[in-house]
Amino acid sequence: MKRFSLILVCILLIFGIGCKHTENKLSSTQVMMDTVITITVWDSDDDTLNGAMELCRQYEQLFSRTIATSDISKLNQTKVATVSPDTAALLKLSLDISAKSNGAFDTTILPLVELWDINNASTPPSRSDVDKTIKSVDYKSIAVNGTTVNTNGARLDLGGIAKGFIADRVREYLRSNGVSRAIINLGGNVALLGSNDGKDFTVGIQKPFGLHGESAVLLKLQNKTAVTSGIYERYFEFEGKIYHHVLDPKTGFPTDNGIQSVTILSDSSALADSLSTACLVLGIEEGTQLAESFNADVVFLMSDGSIITSKNLKLDQNGPTPTVTYK
């Protein structure tokens, strides 16, 4: 459901795996959650940084649908299971966003994801197969009672919200350990703690179908999170049409509304993660209304090259790269 490295922190183009020290800055880059993650902290120590990485690893063991012992795998196999409090909390949040987005975000979309198999496919599935499969997609099937979850046969994919949830928890962990300045980049899901030495951090939104690392828009942010969903990272072409990985749970087909990417700015990374998908599915008007109902802001990049932002954001297109700031 999600994508890799859709947002680039411009000051954080770090290559290689391991830990790096530069003056008062520590940075660690590792491969997990099927992507590359980087955590950078200032005025801290290796133990705190390593603890943040270990927290990511622990959550991956709970939330990944491809790890056989995870809570999500157990639910997909057994339908009813007792899960960790964190998994229960994540599922409850997912269901709340699913309801408020009228199903535009739906963690039971796994059957459709498997049917399309975007990474390996060269032709779209038949309409009849889509119509048959879509009957298995319904977030209302999920019941969470304390830490007991009953999927009623629905199959879960938390790829549209899990990294955001993890980023929030990592930020909380760093803050509780005295860190006041950090960048958490979980495969493009970027959460910022504090400011860039009193100034804004610069976060670049990937240019759709552009070169890797080519920014279409620069965001100026402090203590916020930014998450993008786009149609350009995972797709195939068939008979002149692009079929991408962002599926509309109501139609069973990839979205086709002129939006190439949606970036959500929020205090909560889990919220931004899920809303970025929901808003891409819903379109500009309904998507903006949904984002603003959660006190989040949104940047749409359109297929005609235009940039549309919600009312709290200011777009400056005078420079070589458009810049978005808060009003």
Short mmCIF file of C-alpha atoms in Angstrom, two decimals, residues 1-264:
data_model
loop_
_atom_site.label_atom_id
_atom_site.label_comp_id
_atom_site.label_asym_id
_atom_site.label_seq_id
_atom_site.Cartn_x
_atom_site.Cartn_y
_atom_site.Cartn_z
CA MET A 1 0.00 0.00 0.00
CA LYS A 2 2.89 2.32 0.68
CA ARG A 3 5.95 3.32 -1.17
CA PHE A 4 9.66 3.77 -0.62
CA SER A 5 11.51 7.07 -0.18
CA LEU A 6 8.87 9.44 -1.48
CA ILE A 7 10.14 12.28 0.68
CA LEU A 8 13.80 13.22 0.86
CA VAL A 9 15.30 15.19 3.71
CA CYS A 10 17.58 17.44 1.73
CA ILE A 11 20.20 17.83 4.46
CA LEU A 12 20.22 14.09 5.13
CA LEU A 13 21.50 12.35 2.03
CA ILE A 14 23.44 9.72 3.97
CA PHE A 15 24.80 6.65 2.21
CA GLY A 16 25.92 3.40 3.78
CA ILE A 17 24.80 1.31 6.70
CA GLY A 18 25.85 1.92 10.28
CA CYS A 19 26.50 4.81 12.60
CA LYS A 20 28.13 8.13 11.70
CA HIS A 21 29.43 10.89 13.96
CA THR A 22 29.84 14.51 12.89
CA GLU A 23 30.57 17.02 15.65
CA ASN A 24 27.44 16.92 17.85
CA LYS A 25 25.38 14.94 15.33
CA LEU A 26 24.92 11.17 15.36
CA SER A 27 23.28 9.29 12.53
CA SER A 28 22.45 5.65 11.92
CA THR A 29 21.18 4.07 8.70
CA GLN A 30 19.86 0.52 8.55
CA VAL A 31 17.71 -1.67 6.34
CA MET A 32 14.44 -2.82 7.89
CA MET A 33 10.72 -2.63 7.20
CA ASP A 34 11.54 -3.41 3.55
CA THR A 35 13.26 -0.05 3.14
CA VAL A 36 16.19 2.07 4.29
CA ILE A 37 15.67 4.02 7.49
CA THR A 38 17.84 6.77 8.92
CA ILE A 39 17.66 8.36 12.36
CA THR A 40 19.76 11.43 13.12
CA VAL A 41 20.06 13.06 16.54
CA TRP A 42 21.96 16.03 17.89
CA ASP A 43 23.54 16.40 21.33
CA SER A 44 22.85 12.79 22.28
CA ASP A 45 24.74 9.50 22.54
CA ASP A 46 25.10 6.15 20.82
CA ASP A 47 22.97 4.33 23.39
CA THR A 48 19.98 6.56 22.73
CA LEU A 49 20.39 6.32 18.95
CA ASN A 50 20.79 2.53 19.12
CA GLY A 51 17.72 2.36 21.35
CA ALA A 52 15.69 4.20 18.74
CA MET A 53 16.79 1.75 16.06
CA GLU A 54 15.97 -1.20 18.29
CA LEU A 55 12.50 0.23 18.85
CA CYS A 56 11.96 0.24 15.09
CA ARG A 57 13.04 -3.38 14.91
CA GLN A 58 10.69 -4.40 17.71
CA TYR A 59 7.72 -2.76 16.04
CA GLU A 60 8.59 -4.37 12.72
CA GLN A 61 8.34 -7.74 14.44
CA LEU A 62 4.79 -6.85 15.51
CA PHE A 63 3.37 -5.13 12.44
CA SER A 64 4.95 -6.74 9.37
CA ARG A 65 2.62 -9.04 7.42
CA THR A 66 5.63 -10.83 5.92
CA ILE A 67 7.14 -11.93 9.26
CA ALA A 68 5.45 -15.20 10.18
CA THR A 69 5.50 -14.56 13.93
CA SER A 70 4.11 -11.00 13.82
CA ASP A 71 0.74 -10.05 15.26
CA ILE A 72 -0.53 -9.20 11.79
CA SER A 73 0.56 -12.54 10.33
CA LYS A 74 -1.15 -14.35 13.19
CA LEU A 75 -4.38 -12.46 12.53
CA ASN A 76 -4.20 -13.14 8.80
CA GLN A 77 -3.75 -16.84 9.54
CA THR A 78 -6.07 -17.43 12.50
CA LYS A 79 -8.68 -14.62 12.26
CA VAL A 80 -8.83 -14.26 16.07
CA ALA A 81 -5.78 -13.57 18.22
CA THR A 82 -4.55 -11.75 21.28
CA VAL A 83 -2.11 -9.05 20.17
CA SER A 84 0.20 -6.59 21.87
CA PRO A 85 -1.26 -3.35 23.25
CA ASP A 86 0.65 -1.45 20.54
CA THR A 87 -0.87 -3.55 17.76
CA ALA A 88 -4.34 -3.09 19.24
CA ALA A 89 -3.77 0.69 19.46
CA LEU A 90 -2.59 0.81 15.84
CA LEU A 91 -5.60 -1.16 14.64
CA LYS A 92 -8.00 1.08 16.57
CA LEU A 93 -6.41 4.16 15.00
CA SER A 94 -6.61 2.54 11.57
CA LEU A 95 -10.31 1.79 12.02
CA ASP A 96 -11.01 5.34 13.16
CA ILE A 97 -9.35 6.82 10.08
CA SER A 98 -11.07 4.25 7.86
CA ALA A 99 -14.44 5.30 9.23
CA LYS A 100 -13.78 9.03 8.96
CA SER A 101 -12.48 8.65 5.40
CA ASN A 102 -15.51 6.54 4.48
CA GLY A 103 -13.24 3.64 3.60
CA ALA A 104 -10.82 5.55 1.37
CA PHE A 105 -8.18 4.21 3.75
CA ASP A 106 -8.72 0.54 4.53
CA THR A 107 -6.23 -1.82 6.18
CA THR A 108 -8.15 -4.87 4.89
CA ILE A 109 -7.04 -4.12 1.33
CA LEU A 110 -4.50 -6.98 1.24
CA PRO A 111 -6.57 -9.25 -1.09
CA LEU A 112 -6.60 -6.47 -3.72
CA VAL A 113 -2.90 -5.77 -3.22
CA GLU A 114 -2.14 -9.43 -3.84
CA LEU A 115 -4.45 -9.59 -6.85
CA TRP A 116 -2.78 -6.64 -8.57
CA ASP A 117 0.77 -7.65 -7.52
CA ILE A 118 2.02 -4.35 -8.93
CA ASN A 119 5.72 -5.16 -8.45
CA ASN A 120 5.53 -8.19 -10.71
CA ALA A 121 2.53 -7.62 -12.96
CA SER A 122 2.53 -6.62 -16.62
CA THR A 123 -1.24 -6.73 -17.23
CA PRO A 124 -4.17 -5.63 -15.05
CA PRO A 125 -6.49 -8.25 -13.55
CA SER A 126 -9.91 -8.77 -15.11
CA ARG A 127 -12.88 -6.75 -13.98
CA SER A 128 -14.56 -9.94 -12.79
CA ASP A 129 -11.56 -10.87 -10.62
CA VAL A 130 -11.47 -7.38 -9.13
CA ASP A 131 -15.21 -7.44 -8.43
CA LYS A 132 -14.88 -10.83 -6.75
CA THR A 133 -11.87 -9.82 -4.66
CA ILE A 134 -13.24 -6.49 -3.53
CA LYS A 135 -15.94 -8.30 -1.57
CA SER A 136 -13.21 -9.31 0.89
CA VAL A 137 -12.22 -5.68 1.57
CA ASP A 138 -14.17 -4.11 4.43
CA TYR A 139 -12.63 -2.48 7.49
CA LYS A 140 -15.98 -2.89 9.29
CA SER A 141 -15.19 -6.61 9.55
CA ILE A 142 -12.50 -5.91 12.15
CA ALA A 143 -13.44 -6.00 15.84
CA VAL A 144 -10.97 -4.91 18.53
CA ASN A 145 -11.86 -5.69 22.14
CA GLY A 146 -8.99 -4.75 24.41
CA THR A 147 -6.09 -6.73 22.97
CA THR A 148 -8.29 -9.36 21.34
CA VAL A 149 -8.83 -8.87 17.63
CA ASN A 150 -11.30 -10.67 15.39
CA THR A 151 -10.80 -10.07 11.67
CA ASN A 152 -13.85 -12.14 10.68
CA GLY A 153 -11.82 -13.42 7.76
CA ALA A 154 -10.55 -10.05 6.50
CA ARG A 155 -6.83 -9.90 5.76
CA LEU A 156 -4.68 -7.02 6.97
CA ASP A 157 -1.94 -4.90 5.46
CA LEU A 158 -0.79 -2.09 7.78
CA GLY A 159 1.72 -0.74 5.27
CA GLY A 160 -0.30 2.45 4.95
CA ILE A 161 0.05 3.48 8.58
CA ALA A 162 2.60 1.34 10.46
CA LYS A 163 5.71 3.38 9.64
CA GLY A 164 3.94 6.54 10.73
CA PHE A 165 2.96 4.92 14.03
CA ILE A 166 6.55 3.77 14.54
CA ALA A 167 7.95 7.23 13.71
CA ASP A 168 5.68 8.77 16.35
CA ARG A 169 6.83 6.27 18.97
CA VAL A 170 10.50 6.81 18.09
CA ARG A 171 10.06 10.56 18.40
CA GLU A 172 8.43 10.10 21.81
CA TYR A 173 11.30 7.84 22.86
CA LEU A 174 13.93 10.37 21.79
CA ARG A 175 12.13 13.23 23.51
CA SER A 176 11.86 11.23 26.74
CA ASN A 177 15.62 10.62 26.56
CA GLY A 178 16.42 14.32 26.41
CA VAL A 179 16.78 14.71 22.65
CA SER A 180 15.47 18.05 21.42
CA ARG A 181 16.59 17.89 17.78
CA ALA A 182 16.23 14.88 15.50
CA ILE A 183 15.22 13.65 12.06
CA ILE A 184 13.49 10.29 11.78
CA ASN A 185 13.29 9.10 8.18
CA LEU A 186 11.58 5.73 7.86
CA GLY A 187 11.84 5.11 4.16
CA GLY A 188 10.49 8.53 3.28
CA ASN A 189 8.15 8.87 6.23
CA VAL A 190 9.80 11.88 7.84
CA ALA A 191 9.24 13.02 11.43
CA LEU A 192 11.10 16.05 12.77
CA LEU A 193 11.86 16.78 16.40
CA GLY A 194 12.59 20.42 17.11
CA SER A 195 14.22 22.76 14.63
CA ASN A 196 17.38 22.92 12.55
CA ASP A 197 19.37 24.96 15.08
CA GLY A 198 16.58 27.52 15.35
CA LYS A 199 15.75 27.45 11.64
CA ASP A 200 13.42 25.34 9.52
CA PHE A 201 14.39 21.93 8.25
CA THR A 202 14.12 21.62 4.48
CA VAL A 203 12.24 18.59 3.22
CA GLY A 204 11.94 17.90 -0.49
CA ILE A 205 8.90 16.28 -2.10
CA GLN A 206 10.00 13.95 -4.86
CA LYS A 207 9.15 15.14 -8.37
CA PRO A 208 6.68 12.59 -9.80
CA PHE A 209 8.34 10.49 -12.50
CA GLY A 210 11.48 12.62 -12.12
CA LEU A 211 15.01 11.55 -11.29
CA HIS A 212 15.44 9.96 -7.88
CA GLY A 213 16.12 12.79 -5.44
CA GLU A 214 14.74 15.49 -7.73
CA SER A 215 12.47 17.75 -5.68
CA ALA A 216 9.28 19.23 -7.07
CA VAL A 217 8.59 21.27 -3.92
CA LEU A 218 10.60 22.22 -0.85
CA LEU A 219 8.89 22.21 2.54
CA LYS A 220 10.12 24.42 5.39
CA LEU A 221 9.21 22.68 8.64
CA GLN A 222 9.92 22.48 12.35
CA ASN A 223 8.72 19.79 14.76
CA LYS A 224 6.33 18.37 12.16
CA THR A 225 5.96 15.21 10.15
CA ALA A 226 5.60 14.89 6.38
CA VAL A 227 4.44 11.81 4.48
CA THR A 228 3.79 11.42 0.75
CA SER A 229 1.74 8.94 -1.25
CA GLY A 230 2.38 8.95 -4.99
CA ILE A 231 1.51 7.02 -8.11
CA TYR A 232 5.03 7.01 -9.58
CA GLU A 233 7.12 4.68 -7.44
CA ARG A 234 5.44 1.34 -8.12
CA TYR A 235 3.53 0.88 -11.34
CA PHE A 236 3.42 -0.82 -14.72
CA GLU A 237 2.17 0.35 -18.11
CA PHE A 238 -0.33 -1.56 -20.22
CA GLU A 239 -1.74 -0.36 -23.53
CA GLY A 240 -0.56 3.19 -22.84
CA LYS A 241 -2.08 3.43 -19.37
CA ILE A 242 -0.27 3.49 -16.00
CA TYR A 243 -1.49 1.09 -13.31
CA HIS A 244 -0.02 2.03 -9.95
CA HIS A 245 -0.12 0.68 -6.39
CA VAL A 246 -2.53 3.19 -4.77
CA LEU A 247 -5.80 1.28 -5.01
CA ASP A 248 -9.25 2.69 -4.39
CA PRO A 249 -10.95 0.26 -1.96
CA LYS A 250 -14.35 1.06 -3.46
CA THR A 251 -13.51 0.41 -7.13
CA GLY A 252 -10.65 -2.04 -6.68
CA PHE A 253 -8.62 -0.17 -9.29
CA PRO A 254 -5.75 2.34 -9.04
CA THR A 255 -6.84 5.92 -8.48
CA ASP A 256 -7.25 8.00 -11.65
CA ASN A 257 -8.08 11.56 -10.67
CA GLY A 258 -5.22 13.68 -11.97
CA ILE A 259 -3.29 13.60 -8.68
CA GLN A 260 0.28 12.33 -8.88
CA SER A 261 1.16 12.72 -5.21
CA VAL A 262 -0.27 13.87 -1.90
CA THR A 263 1.89 15.08 0.98
CA ILE A 264 0.37 15.44 4.44
#
